[in-house]
Amino acid sequence: MEPVKIGILGLGTVGCGTISVLVRNAEEITRRAGREIQVVQAAARSLKKKRDCDTSGIVLTDNPEDIVTNPDIDVVVELIGGYEPALDLVMKAIENGKHVVTANKALIAVHGNEIFKAAQEKGVMVAFEAAVAGGIPIIKAIREGLAGNRIEWLAGIINGTGNFILTEMKDKGRDFADVLAEAQQLGYAEADPTFDVEGIDAAHKLTILAAIAFGIPLQFDRAYTEGISNITREDVSYAEQLGYRIKHLGISRRVGDRVELRVHPTLIPERRLIANVDGVMNAVLVKGDAVGPTLYYGAGAGSDATASAVVADIVDVVRTLTTDPTNRVPHLAFQPDALADLSIMPIDDVETSYYLRMQVQDKPGVLADITRIFGEQGISIEALIQKEPAEGANVVPLIMLTHRIAEKKMNSAIAQLEALDAIEGKIMRIRCEHLDSNWT
Ligand code: NDP
Ligand code: HSE
């Protein structure tokens, strides 16, 4: 049989990783796919840059249009990133009858609905395993491996850069900016690293996971997004004293006929496996009604790890090239005409427990004021740490863990607390989830 011909858009961290893995494991990949896979053309901005992979035998171009219009190419692999020109190129590739593989979560989370519609009409595949959690085959696990379950919730560490930063801060006391620079140098970070540290990248990924878990359209604009840039070393240390770790989590949960979709730093009991996922590693917990909680772990970013997922998608496309297009696994796991109309819950209605850190004046009656405000909002305290004042200081840090309460009630309590003369500055608030198997 003729080899399947691939065109690659982008020769950066993932593009070069993909070429290297395809070359290194060519024999085994051919045995799995049933056909030889040949990279015939690749595009990058600059043709002068030295590449981290062997591009001999590949026709290079600085015009990606050459690839999406090349009649010899069967599969276009988009590894440029961002919205444009990636969207235009992917739509042109589909229009020209090419199957598409992409690692671009921003593109899928924001434009996936229109991309899948065009692909469906054209009878081509769009595969995006590498878009979520790097090398972990989480899309396949949810879409295929858990197809017998009603998914109840999922929660994951889904940004490698963010987890790398939090881990280095915790273990080595390193500075945020210094660790971020290292993550960029290692090829983990997005072209715009604020996507990593402000939670946008994780929200892109969570949007995709929620769609395939609950059978809903992609709704990135409804995701609540909070990053890690406000987390201090003190918070990490207080959380540890309380028996928790701070992790940046994406959480999506079915509650009645609505779905939570939120990304924020979260305290997790240190005994949970996911609390011990460190460095660039990612992990996703998925709770299905039949299987119970399941956990998927692996490298969340990096050249070879991401290439592993890209190549798996290429193999899937090659395997299905000869099968009936209407019987392929649907893009969002559920049949396109069977998507559910579940609305996304506003963050105000979401219930979690909370870690709060505030600077309070060291005088009688302050705690009574705080508990009165909590009492009025129905907030109950689970644990409390009050530190000794520093030499000569009259304010002390007060750290609290609360039981679960709706976000709007906590917002109201925090506003009232911050208005008290006895509380100085802003209150640090981090949501806390226990992620135990009884959570429904
Ligand atoms: P890089 O920045 O390393 O590579 C991007 C590549 O695209 C470069 O080779 C660049 O060319 C090329 N490029 C950019 N604009 C154009 C253009 N207009 N025409 C032609 N080529 C262009 O990015 P990554 O490899 O890190 O990321 C690629 C995708 O994979 C992104 O969507 C990212 O989110 C995703 N991803 C990345 C992971 C990682 O660990 N890095 C993990 C999972 C997903 P040149 O080199 O000449 O500048
Ligand atoms: N910037 C992303 C991360 C790459 O750090 O997780 C993998 O999607």
GROMACS .gro file of C-alpha atoms and ligand atoms in nm:
model
  496
    1MET     CA    1   0.000   0.000   0.000
    2GLU     CA    2   0.112   0.359  -0.071
    3PRO     CA    3   0.261   0.546   0.228
    4VAL     CA    4   0.035   0.806   0.392
    5LYS     CA    5   0.179   1.153   0.326
    6ILE     CA    6   0.198   1.405   0.604
    7GLY     CA    7   0.254   1.782   0.597
    8ILE     CA    8   0.363   1.952   0.920
    9LEU     CA    9   0.287   2.316   1.000
   10GLY     CA   10   0.544   2.437   1.255
   11LEU     CA   11   0.893   2.309   1.335
   12GLY     CA   12   0.922   2.422   1.697
   13THR     CA   13   0.918   2.214   2.017
   14VAL     CA   14   0.630   1.988   1.914
   15GLY     CA   15   0.686   1.993   1.536
   16CYS     CA   16   1.044   1.876   1.572
   17GLY     CA   17   0.950   1.629   1.845
   18THR     CA   18   0.692   1.477   1.610
   19ILE     CA   19   0.941   1.438   1.324
   20SER     CA   20   1.198   1.283   1.561
   21VAL     CA   21   0.951   1.030   1.708
   22LEU     CA   22   0.819   0.936   1.362
   23VAL     CA   23   1.176   0.869   1.246
   24ARG     CA   24   1.297   0.700   1.565
   25ASN     CA   25   1.001   0.462   1.595
   26ALA     CA   26   0.921   0.432   1.222
   27GLU     CA   27   0.918   0.055   1.212
   28GLU     CA   28   0.690   0.004   1.512
   29ILE     CA   29   0.462   0.287   1.405
   30THR     CA   30   0.420   0.130   1.059
   31ARG     CA   31   0.337  -0.205   1.220
   32ARG     CA   32   0.070  -0.037   1.430
   33ALA     CA   33  -0.075   0.185   1.159
   34GLY     CA   34  -0.070  -0.074   0.885
   35ARG     CA   35   0.090   0.175   0.644
   36GLU     CA   36   0.412   0.366   0.621
   37ILE     CA   37   0.390   0.730   0.730
   38GLN     CA   38   0.604   0.981   0.539
   39VAL     CA   39   0.654   1.347   0.631
   40VAL     CA   40   0.685   1.503   0.287
   41GLN     CA   41   0.661   1.877   0.360
   42ALA     CA   42   0.697   2.109   0.662
   43ALA     CA   43   0.649   2.481   0.716
   44ALA     CA   44   0.808   2.730   0.953
   45ARG     CA   45   0.843   3.108   0.961
   46SER     CA   46   1.215   3.104   0.903
   47LEU     CA   47   1.397   2.863   0.675
   48LYS     CA   48   1.733   2.977   0.811
   49LYS     CA   49   1.681   2.871   1.175
   50LYS     CA   50   1.871   2.563   1.295
   51ARG     CA   51   1.619   2.289   1.381
   52ASP     CA   52   1.627   2.035   1.665
   53CYS     CA   53   1.532   1.754   1.428
   54ASP     CA   54   1.657   1.600   1.106
   55THR     CA   55   1.458   1.756   0.819
   56SER     CA   56   1.651   1.586   0.539
   57GLY     CA   57   1.413   1.444   0.278
   58ILE     CA   58   1.138   1.690   0.381
   59VAL     CA   59   1.053   1.981   0.150
   60LEU     CA   60   1.063   2.295   0.366
   61THR     CA   61   0.857   2.607   0.300
   62ASP     CA   62   0.793   2.937   0.473
   63ASN     CA   63   0.445   2.946   0.316
   64PRO     CA   64   0.213   2.711   0.507
   65GLU     CA   65  -0.052   2.749   0.233
   66ASP     CA   66   0.174   2.529   0.017
   67ILE     CA   67   0.100   2.242   0.254
   68VAL     CA   68  -0.275   2.278   0.298
   69THR     CA   69  -0.320   2.301  -0.079
   70ASN     CA   70  -0.067   2.030  -0.170
   71PRO     CA   71  -0.271   1.756  -0.349
   72ASP     CA   72  -0.018   1.489  -0.245
   73ILE     CA   73  -0.072   1.545   0.128
   74ASP     CA   74  -0.328   1.328   0.311
   75VAL     CA   75  -0.288   1.457   0.668
   76VAL     CA   76  -0.201   1.810   0.783
   77VAL     CA   77  -0.046   1.833   1.131
   78GLU     CA   78  -0.096   2.184   1.274
   79LEU     CA   79   0.175   2.270   1.529
   80ILE     CA   80   0.199   2.647   1.487
   81GLY     CA   81  -0.027   2.735   1.781
   82GLY     CA   82  -0.257   3.032   1.848
   83TYR     CA   83  -0.571   3.136   1.662
   84GLU     CA   84  -0.441   3.279   1.334
   85PRO     CA   85  -0.310   3.173   1.089
   86ALA     CA   86  -0.381   2.829   1.247
   87LEU     CA   87  -0.761   2.857   1.206
   88ASP     CA   88  -0.742   2.968   0.845
   89LEU     CA   89  -0.493   2.692   0.762
   90VAL     CA   90  -0.694   2.419   0.935
   91MET     CA   91  -1.017   2.529   0.761
   92LYS     CA   92  -0.838   2.533   0.422
   93ALA     CA   93  -0.691   2.188   0.489
   94ILE     CA   94  -1.040   2.055   0.567
   95GLU     CA   95  -1.185   2.229   0.261
   96ASN     CA   96  -0.919   2.050   0.056
   97GLY     CA   97  -1.026   1.713   0.199
   98LYS     CA   98  -0.728   1.665   0.431
   99HIS     CA   99  -0.742   1.505   0.774
  100VAL     CA  100  -0.606   1.728   1.048
  101VAL     CA  101  -0.408   1.654   1.363
  102THR     CA  102  -0.344   1.943   1.601
  103ALA     CA  103  -0.196   2.008   1.947
  104ASN     CA  104  -0.357   2.352   1.955
  105LYS     CA  105  -0.594   2.372   2.253
  106ALA     CA  106  -0.660   2.745   2.208
  107LEU     CA  107  -0.782   2.675   1.855
  108ILE     CA  108  -1.000   2.376   1.953
  109ALA     CA  109  -1.147   2.536   2.270
  110VAL     CA  110  -1.243   2.858   2.092
  111HIS     CA  111  -1.310   2.748   1.730
  112GLY     CA  112  -1.361   2.371   1.770
  113ASN     CA  113  -1.738   2.378   1.713
  114GLU     CA  114  -1.699   2.532   1.365
  115ILE     CA  115  -1.393   2.321   1.281
  116PHE     CA  116  -1.573   1.995   1.368
  117LYS     CA  117  -1.882   2.099   1.173
  118ALA     CA  118  -1.670   2.165   0.862
  119ALA     CA  119  -1.483   1.836   0.912
  120GLN     CA  120  -1.809   1.645   0.955
  121GLU     CA  121  -1.947   1.790   0.633
  122LYS     CA  122  -1.629   1.707   0.446
  123GLY     CA  123  -1.594   1.357   0.598
  124VAL     CA  124  -1.245   1.418   0.736
  125MET     CA  125  -1.102   1.364   1.082
  126VAL     CA  126  -0.972   1.629   1.321
  127ALA     CA  127  -0.769   1.472   1.604
  128PHE     CA  128  -0.643   1.670   1.903
  129GLU     CA  129  -0.513   1.432   2.172
  130ALA     CA  130  -0.201   1.647   2.231
  131ALA     CA  131  -0.415   1.951   2.303
  132VAL     CA  132  -0.491   1.830   2.658
  133ALA     CA  133  -0.235   1.719   2.918
  134GLY     CA  134   0.057   1.674   2.677
  135GLY     CA  135   0.146   1.306   2.648
  136ILE     CA  136  -0.140   1.164   2.858
  137PRO     CA  137  -0.397   0.993   2.632
  138ILE     CA  138  -0.682   1.151   2.828
  139ILE     CA  139  -0.907   1.230   2.531
  140LYS     CA  140  -0.898   0.869   2.422
  141ALA     CA  141  -0.951   0.749   2.779
  142ILE     CA  142  -1.265   0.958   2.829
  143ARG     CA  143  -1.404   0.936   2.477
  144GLU     CA  144  -1.348   0.564   2.431
  145GLY     CA  145  -1.227   0.394   2.750
  146LEU     CA  146  -1.500   0.544   2.971
  147ALA     CA  147  -1.776   0.537   2.707
  148GLY     CA  148  -1.991   0.314   2.929
  149ASN     CA  149  -1.999   0.564   3.215
  150ARG     CA  150  -2.201   0.867   3.310
  151ILE     CA  151  -1.914   1.100   3.397
  152GLU     CA  152  -1.983   1.279   3.727
  153TRP     CA  153  -1.679   1.504   3.754
  154LEU     CA  154  -1.321   1.549   3.651
  155ALA     CA  155  -1.040   1.747   3.806
  156GLY     CA  156  -0.691   1.786   3.671
  157ILE     CA  157  -0.353   1.947   3.685
  158ILE     CA  158  -0.350   2.033   3.318
  159ASN     CA  159  -0.080   2.295   3.277
  160GLY     CA  160   0.277   2.168   3.299
  161THR     CA  161   0.435   2.512   3.324
  162GLY     CA  162   0.214   2.615   3.617
  163ASN     CA  163   0.275   2.290   3.805
  164PHE     CA  164   0.649   2.318   3.740
  165ILE     CA  165   0.647   2.671   3.887
  166LEU     CA  166   0.443   2.575   4.198
  167THR     CA  167   0.664   2.270   4.261
  168GLU     CA  168   0.993   2.459   4.230
  169MET     CA  169   0.857   2.735   4.458
  170LYS     CA  170   0.751   2.477   4.718
  171ASP     CA  171   1.053   2.245   4.705
  172LYS     CA  172   1.336   2.488   4.638
  173GLY     CA  173   1.196   2.825   4.742
  174ARG     CA  174   1.270   2.958   4.392
  175ASP     CA  175   1.128   3.281   4.254
  176PHE     CA  176   0.824   3.270   4.029
  177ALA     CA  177   0.988   3.468   3.744
  178ASP     CA  178   1.304   3.261   3.753
  179VAL     CA  179   1.116   2.929   3.724
  180LEU     CA  180   0.893   3.064   3.449
  181ALA     CA  181   1.203   3.161   3.248
  182GLU     CA  182   1.332   2.803   3.286
  183ALA     CA  183   0.996   2.659   3.172
  184GLN     CA  184   1.015   2.879   2.863
  185GLN     CA  185   1.368   2.767   2.792
  186LEU     CA  186   1.262   2.400   2.825
  187GLY     CA  187   0.986   2.455   2.566
  188TYR     CA  188   0.699   2.398   2.815
  189ALA     CA  189   0.542   2.745   2.809
  190GLU     CA  190   0.303   2.889   2.553
  191ALA     CA  191   0.426   3.156   2.308
  192ASP     CA  192   0.251   3.401   2.543
  193PRO     CA  193   0.332   3.261   2.892
  194THR     CA  194   0.050   3.459   3.054
  195PHE     CA  195  -0.171   3.185   2.904
  196ASP     CA  196   0.006   2.942   3.141
  197VAL     CA  197   0.028   3.152   3.456
  198GLU     CA  198  -0.315   3.315   3.432
  199GLY     CA  199  -0.494   2.984   3.376
  200ILE     CA  200  -0.606   3.051   3.017
  201ASP     CA  201  -0.425   2.746   2.879
  202ALA     CA  202  -0.577   2.526   3.151
  203ALA     CA  203  -0.921   2.674   3.077
  204HIS     CA  204  -0.878   2.587   2.707
  205LYS     CA  205  -0.798   2.229   2.805
  206LEU     CA  206  -1.078   2.205   3.062
  207THR     CA  207  -1.328   2.331   2.803
  208ILE     CA  208  -1.229   2.041   2.577
  209LEU     CA  209  -1.241   1.784   2.859
  210ALA     CA  210  -1.585   1.902   2.975
  211ALA     CA  211  -1.721   1.881   2.621
  212ILE     CA  212  -1.614   1.520   2.575
  213ALA     CA  213  -1.705   1.417   2.930
  214PHE     CA  214  -2.058   1.560   2.936
  215GLY     CA  215  -2.144   1.575   2.567
  216ILE     CA  216  -2.181   1.954   2.553
  217PRO     CA  217  -2.054   2.204   2.295
  218LEU     CA  218  -1.718   2.374   2.357
  219GLN     CA  219  -1.786   2.687   2.566
  220PHE     CA  220  -1.453   2.845   2.654
  221ASP     CA  221  -1.612   3.186   2.713
  222ARG     CA  222  -1.813   3.039   3.004
  223ALA     CA  223  -1.512   2.904   3.193
  224TYR     CA  224  -1.414   3.071   3.522
  225THR     CA  225  -1.040   3.131   3.507
  226GLU     CA  226  -0.795   3.222   3.781
  227GLY     CA  227  -0.416   3.180   3.755
  228ILE     CA  228  -0.129   3.116   3.995
  229SER     CA  229   0.041   3.455   3.982
  230ASN     CA  230  -0.097   3.562   4.325
  231ILE     CA  231   0.016   3.251   4.513
  232THR     CA  232   0.293   3.332   4.759
  233ARG     CA  233   0.546   3.104   4.928
  234GLU     CA  234   0.369   3.177   5.260
  235ASP     CA  235   0.041   3.036   5.125
  236VAL     CA  236   0.222   2.722   5.010
  237SER     CA  237   0.375   2.685   5.357
  238TYR     CA  238   0.051   2.752   5.554
  239ALA     CA  239  -0.133   2.504   5.334
  240GLU     CA  240   0.133   2.245   5.420
  241GLN     CA  241   0.092   2.313   5.792
  242LEU     CA  242  -0.279   2.240   5.750
  243GLY     CA  243  -0.204   1.913   5.568
  244TYR     CA  244  -0.280   2.041   5.218
  245ARG     CA  245  -0.096   2.116   4.893
  246ILE     CA  246  -0.185   2.400   4.658
  247LYS     CA  247  -0.237   2.282   4.302
  248HIS     CA  248  -0.371   2.468   4.002
  249LEU     CA  249  -0.675   2.262   3.906
  250GLY     CA  250  -0.925   2.256   3.626
  251ILE     CA  251  -1.254   2.120   3.763
  252SER     CA  252  -1.571   2.032   3.577
  253ARG     CA  253  -1.865   1.872   3.753
  254ARG     CA  254  -2.223   1.788   3.664
  255VAL     CA  255  -2.462   1.943   3.920
  256GLY     CA  256  -2.825   1.873   3.834
  257ASP     CA  257  -2.878   2.011   3.486
  258ARG     CA  258  -2.575   2.240   3.500
  259VAL     CA  259  -2.200   2.195   3.466
  260GLU     CA  260  -1.925   2.361   3.669
  261LEU     CA  261  -1.632   2.478   3.455
  262ARG     CA  262  -1.360   2.639   3.663
  263VAL     CA  263  -0.984   2.677   3.678
  264HIS     CA  264  -0.821   2.809   3.994
  265PRO     CA  265  -0.555   2.733   4.257
  266THR     CA  266  -0.697   2.472   4.493
  267LEU     CA  267  -0.597   2.325   4.828
  268ILE     CA  268  -0.598   1.944   4.814
  269PRO     CA  269  -0.538   1.707   5.109
  270GLU     CA  270  -0.174   1.599   5.084
  271ARG     CA  271  -0.265   1.229   5.103
  272ARG     CA  272  -0.439   1.243   4.762
  273LEU     CA  273  -0.225   1.104   4.478
  274ILE     CA  274  -0.298   1.411   4.269
  275ALA     CA  275  -0.158   1.637   4.543
  276ASN     CA  276   0.178   1.468   4.486
  277VAL     CA  277   0.196   1.527   4.112
  278ASP     CA  278   0.497   1.753   4.076
  279GLY     CA  279   0.704   1.937   3.818
  280VAL     CA  280   0.592   1.933   3.456
  281MET     CA  281   0.380   1.624   3.520
  282ASN     CA  282   0.004   1.645   3.474
  283ALA     CA  283  -0.272   1.427   3.618
  284VAL     CA  284  -0.644   1.407   3.555
  285LEU     CA  285  -0.893   1.244   3.791
  286VAL     CA  286  -1.214   1.134   3.622
  287LYS     CA  287  -1.508   0.995   3.820
  288GLY     CA  288  -1.746   0.776   3.626
  289ASP     CA  289  -2.061   0.628   3.782
  290ALA     CA  290  -1.963   0.273   3.689
  291VAL     CA  291  -1.585   0.271   3.723
  292GLY     CA  292  -1.556   0.518   4.015
  293PRO     CA  293  -1.256   0.751   4.033
  294THR     CA  294  -0.977   0.693   3.778
  295LEU     CA  295  -0.647   0.878   3.756
  296TYR     CA  296  -0.432   0.947   3.450
  297TYR     CA  297  -0.075   1.069   3.496
  298GLY     CA  298   0.213   1.169   3.270
  299ALA     CA  299   0.423   1.448   3.123
  300GLY     CA  300   0.207   1.752   3.053
  301ALA     CA  301   0.443   1.932   2.817
  302GLY     CA  302   0.771   1.893   2.634
  303SER     CA  303   0.888   1.788   2.291
  304ASP     CA  304   0.885   1.406   2.291
  305ALA     CA  305   0.597   1.367   2.537
  306THR     CA  306   0.367   1.584   2.328
  307ALA     CA  307   0.490   1.421   2.009
  308SER     CA  308   0.378   1.089   2.160
  309ALA     CA  309   0.017   1.213   2.153
  310VAL     CA  310   0.050   1.377   1.810
  311VAL     CA  311   0.187   1.057   1.658
  312ALA     CA  312  -0.086   0.848   1.823
  313ASP     CA  313  -0.341   1.071   1.650
  314ILE     CA  314  -0.161   1.032   1.317
  315VAL     CA  315  -0.173   0.654   1.362
  316ASP     CA  316  -0.547   0.672   1.444
  317VAL     CA  317  -0.610   0.875   1.129
  318VAL     CA  318  -0.409   0.634   0.917
  319ARG     CA  319  -0.593   0.333   1.062
  320THR     CA  320  -0.932   0.482   0.988
  321LEU     CA  321  -0.850   0.610   0.640
  322THR     CA  322  -1.014   0.304   0.494
  323THR     CA  323  -1.313   0.285   0.729
  324ASP     CA  324  -1.664   0.429   0.694
  325PRO     CA  325  -1.645   0.803   0.789
  326THR     CA  326  -1.991   0.805   0.950
  327ASN     CA  327  -1.886   0.534   1.192
  328ARG     CA  328  -1.575   0.705   1.325
  329VAL     CA  329  -1.546   0.807   1.689
  330PRO     CA  330  -1.729   1.147   1.707
  331HIS     CA  331  -1.508   1.452   1.769
  332LEU     CA  332  -1.674   1.535   2.099
  333ALA     CA  333  -1.736   1.170   2.191
  334PHE     CA  334  -2.114   1.208   2.153
  335GLN     CA  335  -2.296   1.208   1.816
  336PRO     CA  336  -2.313   1.569   1.685
  337ASP     CA  337  -2.696   1.571   1.691
  338ALA     CA  338  -2.703   1.435   2.047
  339LEU     CA  339  -2.523   1.710   2.234
  340ALA     CA  340  -2.697   1.808   2.558
  341ASP     CA  341  -2.816   2.155   2.650
  342LEU     CA  342  -2.661   2.175   2.999
  343SER     CA  343  -2.587   2.530   3.108
  344ILE     CA  344  -2.258   2.629   3.269
  345MET     CA  345  -2.294   2.724   3.635
  346PRO     CA  346  -2.185   3.079   3.723
  347ILE     CA  347  -1.893   3.076   3.969
  348ASP     CA  348  -2.115   3.256   4.224
  349ASP     CA  349  -2.326   2.941   4.262
  350VAL     CA  350  -2.030   2.701   4.294
  351GLU     CA  351  -1.976   2.551   4.641
  352THR     CA  352  -1.627   2.475   4.769
  353SER     CA  353  -1.447   2.501   5.098
  354TYR     CA  354  -1.193   2.780   5.137
  355TYR     CA  355  -0.848   2.859   5.267
  356LEU     CA  356  -0.836   3.223   5.383
  357ARG     CA  357  -0.531   3.418   5.495
  358MET     CA  358  -0.574   3.766   5.644
  359GLN     CA  359  -0.366   4.013   5.841
  360VAL     CA  360  -0.557   4.100   6.160
  361GLN     CA  361  -0.484   4.342   6.442
  362ASP     CA  362  -0.379   4.161   6.757
  363LYS     CA  363  -0.657   4.288   6.989
  364PRO     CA  364  -0.965   4.149   7.166
  365GLY     CA  365  -1.293   4.111   6.979
  366VAL     CA  366  -1.148   4.066   6.629
  367LEU     CA  367  -1.216   3.695   6.614
  368ALA     CA  368  -1.571   3.758   6.742
  369ASP     CA  369  -1.631   4.004   6.454
  370ILE     CA  370  -1.502   3.752   6.203
  371THR     CA  371  -1.713   3.465   6.335
  372ARG     CA  372  -2.022   3.690   6.348
  373ILE     CA  373  -1.982   3.774   5.978
  374PHE     CA  374  -1.923   3.408   5.897
  375GLY     CA  375  -2.227   3.309   6.105
  376GLU     CA  376  -2.451   3.554   5.916
  377GLN     CA  377  -2.341   3.397   5.585
  378GLY     CA  378  -2.375   3.039   5.718
  379ILE     CA  379  -2.000   2.977   5.690
  380SER     CA  380  -1.849   2.731   5.933
  381ILE     CA  381  -1.479   2.712   6.020
  382GLU     CA  382  -1.298   2.378   5.992
  383ALA     CA  383  -0.949   2.479   6.110
  384LEU     CA  384  -0.770   2.793   6.221
  385ILE     CA  385  -0.407   2.896   6.267
  386GLN     CA  386  -0.310   3.222   6.437
  387LYS     CA  387   0.060   3.305   6.428
  388GLU     CA  388   0.253   3.494   6.695
  389PRO     CA  389   0.300   3.860   6.599
  390ALA     CA  390   0.647   3.940   6.470
  391GLU     CA  391   0.867   4.141   6.711
  392GLY     CA  392   0.713   4.492   6.745
  393ALA     CA  393   0.425   4.418   6.503
  394ASN     CA  394   0.059   4.458   6.601
  395VAL     CA  395  -0.083   4.255   6.313
  396VAL     CA  396  -0.079   3.878   6.291
  397PRO     CA  397  -0.153   3.639   6.006
  398LEU     CA  398  -0.476   3.445   6.062
  399ILE     CA  399  -0.527   3.138   5.845
  400MET     CA  400  -0.858   2.957   5.821
  401LEU     CA  401  -1.011   2.659   5.647
  402THR     CA  402  -1.387   2.667   5.607
  403HIS     CA  403  -1.648   2.405   5.527
  404ARG     CA  404  -1.820   2.416   5.188
  405ILE     CA  405  -2.019   2.728   5.108
  406ALA     CA  406  -2.145   2.899   4.791
  407GLU     CA  407  -1.898   3.142   4.631
  408LYS     CA  408  -2.140   3.436   4.652
  409LYS     CA  409  -2.172   3.392   5.030
  410MET     CA  410  -1.795   3.381   5.069
  411ASN     CA  411  -1.761   3.690   4.845
  412SER     CA  412  -2.006   3.873   5.067
  413ALA     CA  413  -1.823   3.765   5.386
  414ILE     CA  414  -1.485   3.866   5.242
  415ALA     CA  415  -1.619   4.209   5.142
  416GLN     CA  416  -1.751   4.264   5.496
  417LEU     CA  417  -1.428   4.137   5.655
  418GLU     CA  418  -1.211   4.360   5.436
  419ALA     CA  419  -1.421   4.659   5.548
  420LEU     CA  420  -1.334   4.595   5.917
  421ASP     CA  421  -1.073   4.833   6.064
  422ALA     CA  422  -0.910   4.536   6.235
  423ILE     CA  423  -0.830   4.361   5.906
  424GLU     CA  424  -0.549   4.504   5.700
  425GLY     CA  425  -0.521   4.476   5.324
  426LYS     CA  426  -0.682   4.217   5.102
  427ILE     CA  427  -0.774   3.868   5.216
  428MET     CA  428  -0.603   3.584   5.030
  429ARG     CA  429  -0.862   3.325   4.929
  430ILE     CA  430  -0.789   2.985   4.774
  431ARG     CA  431  -1.063   2.733   4.705
  432CYS     CA  432  -1.020   2.388   4.856
  433GLU     CA  433  -1.146   2.052   4.725
  434HIS     CA  434  -1.118   1.713   4.895
  435LEU     CA  435  -1.171   1.515   4.573
  436ASP     CA  436  -1.279   1.201   4.761
  437SER     CA  437  -1.469   0.921   4.597
  438ASN     CA  438  -1.798   1.023   4.764
  439TRP     CA  439  -1.804   1.361   4.589
  440THR     CA  440  -2.098   1.358   4.347
  441NDP     P1  441   0.687   2.670   1.908
  441NDP     O1  442   0.677   2.815   1.926
  441NDP     O2  443   0.805   2.599   1.961
  441NDP     O3  444   0.677   2.637   1.750
  441NDP     C1  445   0.590   2.702   1.663
  441NDP     C2  446   0.635   2.677   1.521
  441NDP     O4  447   0.540   2.737   1.432
  441NDP     C3  448   0.772   2.738   1.489
  441NDP     O5  449   0.849   2.646   1.416
  441NDP     C4  450   0.739   2.860   1.401
  441NDP     O6  451   0.836   2.889   1.303
  441NDP     C5  452   0.612   2.811   1.333
  441NDP     N1  453   0.527   2.921   1.289
  441NDP     C6  454   0.477   3.022   1.363
  441NDP     N2  455   0.403   3.104   1.285
  441NDP     C7  456   0.409   3.053   1.160
  441NDP     C8  457   0.355   3.092   1.035
  441NDP     N3  458   0.278   3.200   1.023
  441NDP     N4  459   0.382   3.015   0.928
  441NDP     C9  460   0.460   2.905   0.937
  441NDP     N5  461   0.512   2.862   1.053
  441NDP    C10  462   0.487   2.936   1.162
  441NDP     O7  463   0.553   2.608   1.964
  441NDP     P2  464   0.530   2.464   2.028
  441NDP     O8  465   0.588   2.361   1.942
  441NDP     O9  466   0.568   2.467   2.171
  441NDP    O10  467   0.370   2.455   2.026
  441NDP    C11  468   0.300   2.422   1.909
  441NDP    C12  469   0.155   2.389   1.947
  441NDP    O11  470   0.153   2.278   2.034
  441NDP    C13  471   0.083   2.502   2.022
  441NDP    O12  472  -0.053   2.499   1.987
  441NDP    C14  473   0.098   2.461   2.169
  441NDP    O13  474  -0.004   2.512   2.250
  441NDP    C15  475   0.086   2.310   2.155
  441NDP     N6  476   0.143   2.232   2.263
  441NDP    C16  477   0.272   2.257   2.304
  441NDP    C17  478   0.329   2.179   2.402
  441NDP    C18  479   0.468   2.201   2.449
  441NDP    O14  480   0.513   2.131   2.542
  441NDP     N7  481   0.543   2.295   2.389
  441NDP    C19  482   0.254   2.069   2.464
  441NDP    C20  483   0.120   2.050   2.411
  441NDP    C21  484   0.068   2.130   2.315
  441NDP     P3  485   0.984   2.939   1.344
  441NDP    O15  486   1.046   2.826   1.422
  441NDP    O16  487   1.052   2.964   1.215
  441NDP    O17  488   0.963   3.060   1.429
  442HSE     N1  489   0.213   2.538   2.790
  442HSE     C1  490   0.150   2.413   2.808
  442HSE     C2  491   0.176   2.363   2.948
  442HSE     C3  492   0.199   2.315   2.707
  442HSE     O1  493   0.271   2.409   3.011
  442HSE     O2  494   0.103   2.276   2.995
  442HSE     C4  495   0.125   2.184   2.711
  442HSE     O3  496  -0.007   2.198   2.671
   0.00000   0.00000   0.00000
